[in-house]
Rosetta silent file (secondary structure, phi, psi, omega in degrees, C-alpha in Angstrom):
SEQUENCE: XXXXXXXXXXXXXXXXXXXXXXXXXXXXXXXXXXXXXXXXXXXXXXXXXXXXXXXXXXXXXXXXXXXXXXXXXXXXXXXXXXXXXXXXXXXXXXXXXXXXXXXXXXXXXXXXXXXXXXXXXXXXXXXXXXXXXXXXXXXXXXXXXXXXXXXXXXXXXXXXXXXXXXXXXXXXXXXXXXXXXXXXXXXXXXXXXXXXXXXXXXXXXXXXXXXXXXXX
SCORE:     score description
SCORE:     0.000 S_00000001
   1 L     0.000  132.249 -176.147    0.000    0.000    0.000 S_00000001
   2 L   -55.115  148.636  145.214    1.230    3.608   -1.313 S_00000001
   3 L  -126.031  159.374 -147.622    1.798    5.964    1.803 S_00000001
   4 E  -112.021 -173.976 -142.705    0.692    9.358    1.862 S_00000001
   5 L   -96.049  131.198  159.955    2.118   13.062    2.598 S_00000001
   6 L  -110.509   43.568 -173.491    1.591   13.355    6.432 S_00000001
   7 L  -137.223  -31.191 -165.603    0.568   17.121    5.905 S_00000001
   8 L  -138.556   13.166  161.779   -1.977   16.668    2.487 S_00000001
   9 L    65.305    9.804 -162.518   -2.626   13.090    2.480 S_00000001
  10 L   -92.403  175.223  175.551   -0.976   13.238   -1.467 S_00000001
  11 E   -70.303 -175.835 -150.233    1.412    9.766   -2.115 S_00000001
  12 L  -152.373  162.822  150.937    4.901    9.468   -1.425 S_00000001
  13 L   -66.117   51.105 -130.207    7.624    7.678   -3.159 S_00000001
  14 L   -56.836  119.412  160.855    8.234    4.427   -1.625 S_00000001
  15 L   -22.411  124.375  179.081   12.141    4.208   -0.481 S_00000001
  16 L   -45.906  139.929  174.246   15.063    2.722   -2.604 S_00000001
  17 L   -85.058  165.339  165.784   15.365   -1.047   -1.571 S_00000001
  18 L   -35.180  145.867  149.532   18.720   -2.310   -0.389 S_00000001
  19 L    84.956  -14.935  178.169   21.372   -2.597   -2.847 S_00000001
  20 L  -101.592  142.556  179.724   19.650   -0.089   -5.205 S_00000001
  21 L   -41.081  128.126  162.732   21.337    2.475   -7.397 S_00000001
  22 L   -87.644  113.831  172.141   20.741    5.854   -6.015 S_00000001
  23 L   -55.903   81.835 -177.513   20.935    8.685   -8.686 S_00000001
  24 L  -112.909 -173.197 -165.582   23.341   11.211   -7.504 S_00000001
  25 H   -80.951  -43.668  159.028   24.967   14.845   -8.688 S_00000001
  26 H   -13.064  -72.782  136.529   27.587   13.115   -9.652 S_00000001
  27 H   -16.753  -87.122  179.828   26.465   10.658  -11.707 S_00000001
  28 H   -35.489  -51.800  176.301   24.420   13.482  -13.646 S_00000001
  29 H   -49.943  -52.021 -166.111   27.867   15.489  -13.829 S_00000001
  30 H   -63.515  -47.638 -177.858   29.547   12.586  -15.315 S_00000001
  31 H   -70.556  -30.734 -176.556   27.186   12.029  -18.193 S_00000001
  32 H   -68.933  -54.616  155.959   27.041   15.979  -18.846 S_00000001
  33 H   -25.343  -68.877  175.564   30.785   15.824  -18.988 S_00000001
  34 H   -27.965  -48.589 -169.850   30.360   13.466  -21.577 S_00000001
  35 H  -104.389   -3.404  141.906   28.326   14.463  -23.911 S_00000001
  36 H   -34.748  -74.191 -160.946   30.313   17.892  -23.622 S_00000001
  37 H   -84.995   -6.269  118.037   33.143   15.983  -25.160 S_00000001
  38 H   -26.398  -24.421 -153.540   31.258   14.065  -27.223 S_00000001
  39 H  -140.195  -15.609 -171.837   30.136   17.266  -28.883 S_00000001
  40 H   -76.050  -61.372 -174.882   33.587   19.151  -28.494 S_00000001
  41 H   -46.525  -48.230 -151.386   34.974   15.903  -30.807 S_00000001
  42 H   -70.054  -41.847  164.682   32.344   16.123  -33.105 S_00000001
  43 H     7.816  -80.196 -115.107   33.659   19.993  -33.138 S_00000001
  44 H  -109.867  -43.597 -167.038   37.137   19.545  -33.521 S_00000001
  45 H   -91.432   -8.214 -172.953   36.948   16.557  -36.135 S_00000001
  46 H  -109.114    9.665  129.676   34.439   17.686  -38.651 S_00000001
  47 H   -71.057  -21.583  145.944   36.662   20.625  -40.279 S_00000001
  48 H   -31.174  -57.282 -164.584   39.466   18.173  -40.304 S_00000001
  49 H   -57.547  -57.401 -149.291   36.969   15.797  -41.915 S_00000001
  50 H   -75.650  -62.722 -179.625   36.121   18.333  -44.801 S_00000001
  51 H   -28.125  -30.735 -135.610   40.242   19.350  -44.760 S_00000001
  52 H  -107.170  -41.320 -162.185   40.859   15.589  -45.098 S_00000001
  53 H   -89.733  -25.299 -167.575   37.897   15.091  -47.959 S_00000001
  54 H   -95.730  -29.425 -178.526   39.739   18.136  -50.081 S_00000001
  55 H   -40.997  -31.011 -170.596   43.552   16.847  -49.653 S_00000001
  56 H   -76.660  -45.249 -136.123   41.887   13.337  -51.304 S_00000001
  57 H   -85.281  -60.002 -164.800   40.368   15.427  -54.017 S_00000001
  58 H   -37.358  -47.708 -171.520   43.543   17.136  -54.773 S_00000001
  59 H   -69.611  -41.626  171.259   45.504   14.473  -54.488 S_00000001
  60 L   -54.796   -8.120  178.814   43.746   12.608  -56.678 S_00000001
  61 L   -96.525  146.810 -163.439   44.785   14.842  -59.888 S_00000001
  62 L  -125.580  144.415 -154.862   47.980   12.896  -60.572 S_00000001
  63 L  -139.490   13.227 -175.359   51.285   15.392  -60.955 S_00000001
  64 L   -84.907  -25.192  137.601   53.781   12.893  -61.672 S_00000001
  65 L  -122.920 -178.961  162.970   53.390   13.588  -65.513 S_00000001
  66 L   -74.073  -51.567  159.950   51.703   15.184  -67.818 S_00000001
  67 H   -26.223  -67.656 -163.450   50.635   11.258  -69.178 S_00000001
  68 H  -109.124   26.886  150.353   48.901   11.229  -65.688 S_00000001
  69 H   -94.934  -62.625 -135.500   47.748   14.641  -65.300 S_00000001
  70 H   -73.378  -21.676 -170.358   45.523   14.738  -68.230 S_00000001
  71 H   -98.999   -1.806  158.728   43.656   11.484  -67.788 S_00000001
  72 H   -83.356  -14.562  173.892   43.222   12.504  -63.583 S_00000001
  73 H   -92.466  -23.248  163.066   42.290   15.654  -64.587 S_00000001
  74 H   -62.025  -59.304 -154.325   39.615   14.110  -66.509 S_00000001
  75 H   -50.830  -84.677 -139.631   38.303   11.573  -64.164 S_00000001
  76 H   -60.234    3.327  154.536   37.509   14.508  -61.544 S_00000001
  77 H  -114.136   29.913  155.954   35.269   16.965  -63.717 S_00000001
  78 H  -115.985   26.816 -179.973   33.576   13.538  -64.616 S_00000001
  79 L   -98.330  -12.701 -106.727   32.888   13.649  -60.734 S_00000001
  80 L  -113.408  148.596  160.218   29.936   16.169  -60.820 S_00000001
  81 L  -126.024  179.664 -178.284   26.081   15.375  -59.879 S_00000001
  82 L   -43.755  -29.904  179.946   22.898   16.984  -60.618 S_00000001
  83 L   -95.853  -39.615 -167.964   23.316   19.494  -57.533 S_00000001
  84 E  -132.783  158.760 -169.096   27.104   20.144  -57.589 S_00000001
  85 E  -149.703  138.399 -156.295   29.774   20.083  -60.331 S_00000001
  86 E   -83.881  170.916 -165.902   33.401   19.827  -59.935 S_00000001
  87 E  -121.045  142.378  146.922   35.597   22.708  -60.075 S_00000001
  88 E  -133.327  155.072  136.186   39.590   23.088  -60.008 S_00000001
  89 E  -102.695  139.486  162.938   42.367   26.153  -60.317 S_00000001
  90 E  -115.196  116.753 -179.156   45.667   25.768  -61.568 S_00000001
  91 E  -105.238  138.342  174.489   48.363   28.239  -60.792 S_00000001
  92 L   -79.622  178.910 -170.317   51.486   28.158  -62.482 S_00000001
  93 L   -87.994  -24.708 -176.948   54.710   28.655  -60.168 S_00000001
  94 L  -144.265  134.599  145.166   56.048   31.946  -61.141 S_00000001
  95 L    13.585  123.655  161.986   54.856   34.925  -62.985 S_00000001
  96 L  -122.215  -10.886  177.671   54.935   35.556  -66.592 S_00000001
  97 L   -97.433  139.948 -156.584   54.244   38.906  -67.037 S_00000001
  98 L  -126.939  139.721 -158.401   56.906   41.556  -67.228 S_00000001
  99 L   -53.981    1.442 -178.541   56.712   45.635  -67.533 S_00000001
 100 L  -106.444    4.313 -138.816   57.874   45.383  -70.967 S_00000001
 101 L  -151.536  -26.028  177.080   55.286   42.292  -71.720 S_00000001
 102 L   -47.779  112.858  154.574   52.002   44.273  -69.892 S_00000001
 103 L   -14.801  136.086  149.080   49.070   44.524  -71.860 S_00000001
 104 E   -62.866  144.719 -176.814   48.175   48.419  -73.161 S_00000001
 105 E  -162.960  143.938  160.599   44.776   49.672  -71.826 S_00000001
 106 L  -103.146  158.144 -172.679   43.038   53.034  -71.729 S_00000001
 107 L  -125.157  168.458 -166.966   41.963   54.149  -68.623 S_00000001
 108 L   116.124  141.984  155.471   39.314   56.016  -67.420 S_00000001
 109 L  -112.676 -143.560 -173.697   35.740   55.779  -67.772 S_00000001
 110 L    80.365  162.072 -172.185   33.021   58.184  -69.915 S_00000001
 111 H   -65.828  -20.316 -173.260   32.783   58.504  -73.629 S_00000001
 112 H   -93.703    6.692  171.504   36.434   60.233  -73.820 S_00000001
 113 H   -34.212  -66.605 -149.117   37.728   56.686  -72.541 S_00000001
 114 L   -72.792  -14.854  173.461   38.489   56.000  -76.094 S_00000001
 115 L  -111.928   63.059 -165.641   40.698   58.975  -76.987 S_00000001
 116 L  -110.561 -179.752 -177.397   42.755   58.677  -74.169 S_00000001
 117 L   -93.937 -178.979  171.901   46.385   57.233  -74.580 S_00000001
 118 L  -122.394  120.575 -162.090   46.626   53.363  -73.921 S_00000001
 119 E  -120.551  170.738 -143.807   49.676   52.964  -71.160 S_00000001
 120 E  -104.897  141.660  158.934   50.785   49.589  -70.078 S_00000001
 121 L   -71.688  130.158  156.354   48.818   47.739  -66.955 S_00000001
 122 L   -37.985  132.048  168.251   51.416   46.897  -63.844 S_00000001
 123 E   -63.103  129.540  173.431   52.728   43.728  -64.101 S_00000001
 124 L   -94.584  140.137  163.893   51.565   41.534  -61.248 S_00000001
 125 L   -32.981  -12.989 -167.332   53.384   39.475  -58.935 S_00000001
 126 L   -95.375  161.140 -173.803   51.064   36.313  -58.811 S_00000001
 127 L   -89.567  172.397  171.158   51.904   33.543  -61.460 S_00000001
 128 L   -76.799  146.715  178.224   48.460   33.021  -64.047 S_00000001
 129 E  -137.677  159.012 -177.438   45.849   30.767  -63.264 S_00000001
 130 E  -133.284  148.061  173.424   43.447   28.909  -65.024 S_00000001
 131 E  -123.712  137.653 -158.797   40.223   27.538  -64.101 S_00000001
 132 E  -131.910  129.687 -157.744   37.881   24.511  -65.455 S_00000001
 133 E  -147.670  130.182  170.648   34.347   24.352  -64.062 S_00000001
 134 E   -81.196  150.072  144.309   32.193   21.192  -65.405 S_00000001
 135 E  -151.044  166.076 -154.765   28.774   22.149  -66.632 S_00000001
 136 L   -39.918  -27.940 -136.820   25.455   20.828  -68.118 S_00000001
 137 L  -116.630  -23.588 -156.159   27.046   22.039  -71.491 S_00000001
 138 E   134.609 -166.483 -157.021   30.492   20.774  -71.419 S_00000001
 139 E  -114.909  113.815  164.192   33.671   22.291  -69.514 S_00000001
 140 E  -109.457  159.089 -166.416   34.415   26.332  -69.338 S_00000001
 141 E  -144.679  137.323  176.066   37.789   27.267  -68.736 S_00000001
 142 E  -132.497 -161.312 -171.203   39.045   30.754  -67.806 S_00000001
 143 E   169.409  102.341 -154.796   41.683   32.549  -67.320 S_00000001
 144 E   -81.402  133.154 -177.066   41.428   35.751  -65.394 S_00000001
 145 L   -82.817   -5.627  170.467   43.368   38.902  -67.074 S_00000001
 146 E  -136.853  173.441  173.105   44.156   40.579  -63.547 S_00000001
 147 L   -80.621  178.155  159.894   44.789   40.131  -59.954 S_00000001
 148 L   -58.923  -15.653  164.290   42.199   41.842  -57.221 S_00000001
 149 L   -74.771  -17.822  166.001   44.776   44.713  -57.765 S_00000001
 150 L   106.550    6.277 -169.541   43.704   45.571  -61.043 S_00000001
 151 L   -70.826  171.713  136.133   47.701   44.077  -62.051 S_00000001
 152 E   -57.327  132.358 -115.259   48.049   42.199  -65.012 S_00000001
 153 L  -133.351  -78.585  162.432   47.753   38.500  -64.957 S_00000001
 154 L   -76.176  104.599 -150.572   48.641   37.907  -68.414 S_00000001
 155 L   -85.850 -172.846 -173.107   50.928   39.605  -70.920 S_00000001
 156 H   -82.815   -0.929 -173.080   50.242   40.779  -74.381 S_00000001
 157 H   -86.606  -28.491 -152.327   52.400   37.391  -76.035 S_00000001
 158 H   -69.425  -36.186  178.753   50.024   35.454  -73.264 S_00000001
 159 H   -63.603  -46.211 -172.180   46.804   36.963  -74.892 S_00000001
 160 H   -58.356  -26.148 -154.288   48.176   36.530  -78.794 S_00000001
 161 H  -100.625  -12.688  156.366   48.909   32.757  -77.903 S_00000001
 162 H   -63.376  -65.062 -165.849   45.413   32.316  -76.241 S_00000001
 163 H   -62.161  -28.045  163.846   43.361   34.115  -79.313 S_00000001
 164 L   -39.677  -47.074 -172.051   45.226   32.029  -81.195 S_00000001
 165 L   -91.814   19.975 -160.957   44.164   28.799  -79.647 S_00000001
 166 L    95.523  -19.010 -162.406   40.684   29.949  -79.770 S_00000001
 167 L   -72.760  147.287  141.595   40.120   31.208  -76.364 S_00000001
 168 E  -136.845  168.268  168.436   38.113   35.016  -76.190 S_00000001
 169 E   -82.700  122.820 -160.488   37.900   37.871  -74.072 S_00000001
 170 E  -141.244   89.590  175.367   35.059   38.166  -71.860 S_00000001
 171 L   109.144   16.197 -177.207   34.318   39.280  -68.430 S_00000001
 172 L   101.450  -49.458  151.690   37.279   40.274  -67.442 S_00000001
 173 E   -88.058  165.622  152.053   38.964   36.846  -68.936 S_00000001
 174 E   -73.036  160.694 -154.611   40.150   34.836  -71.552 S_00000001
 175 E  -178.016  149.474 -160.108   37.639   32.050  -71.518 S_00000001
 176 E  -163.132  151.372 -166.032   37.263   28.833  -74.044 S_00000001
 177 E  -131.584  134.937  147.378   34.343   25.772  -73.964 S_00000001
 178 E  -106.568  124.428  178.454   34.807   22.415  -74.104 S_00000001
 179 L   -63.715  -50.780  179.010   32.253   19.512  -74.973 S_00000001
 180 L  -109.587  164.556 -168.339   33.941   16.983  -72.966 S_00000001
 181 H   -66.122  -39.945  178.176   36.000   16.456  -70.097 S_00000001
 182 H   -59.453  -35.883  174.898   38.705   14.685  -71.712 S_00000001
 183 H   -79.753  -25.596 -175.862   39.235   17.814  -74.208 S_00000001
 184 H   -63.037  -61.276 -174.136   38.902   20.126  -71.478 S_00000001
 185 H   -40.239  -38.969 -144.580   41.661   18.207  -69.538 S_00000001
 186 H  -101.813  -36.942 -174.693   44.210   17.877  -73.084 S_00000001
 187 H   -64.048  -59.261 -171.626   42.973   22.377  -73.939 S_00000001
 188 H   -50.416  -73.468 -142.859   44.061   22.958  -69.761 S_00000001
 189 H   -74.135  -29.169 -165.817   47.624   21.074  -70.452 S_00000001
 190 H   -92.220  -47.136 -151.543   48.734   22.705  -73.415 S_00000001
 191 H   -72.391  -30.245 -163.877   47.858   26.612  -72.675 S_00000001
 192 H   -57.379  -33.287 -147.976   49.624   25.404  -68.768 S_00000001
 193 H  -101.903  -52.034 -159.447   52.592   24.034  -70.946 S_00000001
 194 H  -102.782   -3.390  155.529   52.877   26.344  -74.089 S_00000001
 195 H  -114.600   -7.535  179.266   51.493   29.795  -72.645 S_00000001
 196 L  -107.394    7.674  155.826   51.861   29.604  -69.064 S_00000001
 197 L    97.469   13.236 -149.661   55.237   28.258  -68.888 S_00000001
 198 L  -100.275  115.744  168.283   54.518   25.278  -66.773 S_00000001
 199 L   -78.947  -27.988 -172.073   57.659   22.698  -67.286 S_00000001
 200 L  -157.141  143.525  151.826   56.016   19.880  -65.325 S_00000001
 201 H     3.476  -71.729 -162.507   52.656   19.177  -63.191 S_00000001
 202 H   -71.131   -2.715  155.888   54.209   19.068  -60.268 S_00000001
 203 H   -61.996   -0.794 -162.623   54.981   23.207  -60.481 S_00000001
 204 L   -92.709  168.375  157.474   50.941   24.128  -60.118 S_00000001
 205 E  -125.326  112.166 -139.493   49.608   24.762  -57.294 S_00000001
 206 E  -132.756  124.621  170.456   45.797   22.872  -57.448 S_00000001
 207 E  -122.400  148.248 -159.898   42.666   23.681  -55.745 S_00000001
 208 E  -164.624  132.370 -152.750   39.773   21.963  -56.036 S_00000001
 209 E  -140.030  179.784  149.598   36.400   22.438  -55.126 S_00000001
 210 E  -137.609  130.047  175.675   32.426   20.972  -56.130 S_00000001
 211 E  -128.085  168.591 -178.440   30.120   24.113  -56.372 S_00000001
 212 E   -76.122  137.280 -166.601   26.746   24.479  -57.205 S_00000001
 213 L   -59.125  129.194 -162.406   25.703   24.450  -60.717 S_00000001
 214 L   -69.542  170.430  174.079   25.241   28.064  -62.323 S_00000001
 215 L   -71.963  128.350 -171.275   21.468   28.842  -63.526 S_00000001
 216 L   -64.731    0.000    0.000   20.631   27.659  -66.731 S_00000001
C-alpha cells in the first residue's frame, strides 16, 4: 500500500530497496561531462573531416606527368552530380608577365575613354591561373586577365597565344568551352605548358572544389 504526505494526504515515493542504485549529482555530472566531449569531438573533427575530404580530391589529380595529369584531370570533372559540379584552379609557379610584356589599356571611364592614350597595366606578382568548371554544357575554362589589384595577370604574347588557340575575351577573362571532359583536360595542359610556362605538373599549385551548378 502507497503511503501518503503526512501534511496533504498526497502519495509518497516508496524508499530505494537495499542494494539499489541511487541517482546522484555526480552521476548526472559525469554524463554531462560526456556528452560535452562528445560534442567538443564532433567539433574539432568535422573541419578536419572536410580538410581531409579536399587533400583526397587534390591528391587525386595525378602530378607525376603530364601522361597522368591529363587522364586525372579528366576523371575529376567527370565527378559532378545533378546538384554540384566539380571545379579546379591551376596556378602556375612563377609569374609571366613583365613591364615590358604588360598589356596596353586606356583608362578612365566616360565617352572620352576612347581617346585617351593606352599605357601599359602593372605587371603583377602572382603567377596566371586557369580555371575549369564542369557544366550541363560541357567544360568552361578561364583565365582571369588581372589580380584583385587591377595588375596584369597575363601579358600581351600570353593573350596573342590564347586568341590564337581559340580562347576570347570576356568578363574580365580569356575564356574557351569544351564539350567533354577529356578535351577540357588535353585544352588545360597545353595553354599550362605552351602559354603559361609550366615545365612539369608538379609546379601548379591545385585547388579543387564541387560548387553548385550556375542557372541555366
Amino acid at each position: 500500500m502507497a503511503e501518503t504526505h503526512p501534511d496533504d494526504g498526497s502519495p509518497t515515493a516508496p524508499p530505494p530497496s537495499a542494494g539499489a542504485a541511487v541517482p546522484d549529482g555526480s552521476a548526472r555530472a559525469d554524463r554531462d561531462g560526456a556528452t560535452r566531449e562528445a560534442a567538443n569531438h564532433a567539433a574539432q573533427t568535422a573541419p578536419a573531416s572536410r580538410e581531409d575530404a579536399r587533400q583526397d580530391a587534390e591528391a587525386a589529380i595525378d602530378v607525376g606527368s603530364w601522361n597522368r595529369f591529363i587522364p586525372s584531370l579528366t576523371r575529376w570533372l567527370q565527378t559532378g552530380r545533378e546538384d554540384v559540379v566539380p571545379a579546379v584552379r591551376l596556378a602556375a609557379a612563377v609569374p609571366i608577365v613583365t613591364t615590358e610584356t604588360a598589356p596596353r589599356e586606356r583608362s578612365g571611364p566616360g565617352p572620352l575613354r576612347l581617346l585617351r592614350r593606352r599605357h601599359r597595366l602593372p605587371p603583377s606578382p602572382l603567377p596566371p591561373m586557369l580555371a575549369a568548371q564542369s557544366r550541363l554544357d560541357g567544360v568552361k575554362l578561364t583565365a582571369p586577365l588581372r589580380d584583385d589589384a587591377g595588375r596584369a595577370l597575363l601579358g600581351e604574347d600570353a593573350l596573342a597565344a590564347l586568341a590564337a588557340l581559340g580562347w576570347r575575351r570576356r568578363e574580365g577573362a580569356m575564356m574557351q568551352s569544351a564539350l567533354g571532359a577529356e578535351s577540357a583536360a588535353r585544352l588545360a595542359a597545353r595553354v599550362l605548358i605552351e602559354v603559361f610556362d609550366v615545365a612539369h605538373p608538379a609546379d601548379l599549385a591545385i585547388a579543387v572544389e564541387h560548387a553548385v551548378p550556375p542557372a541555366a
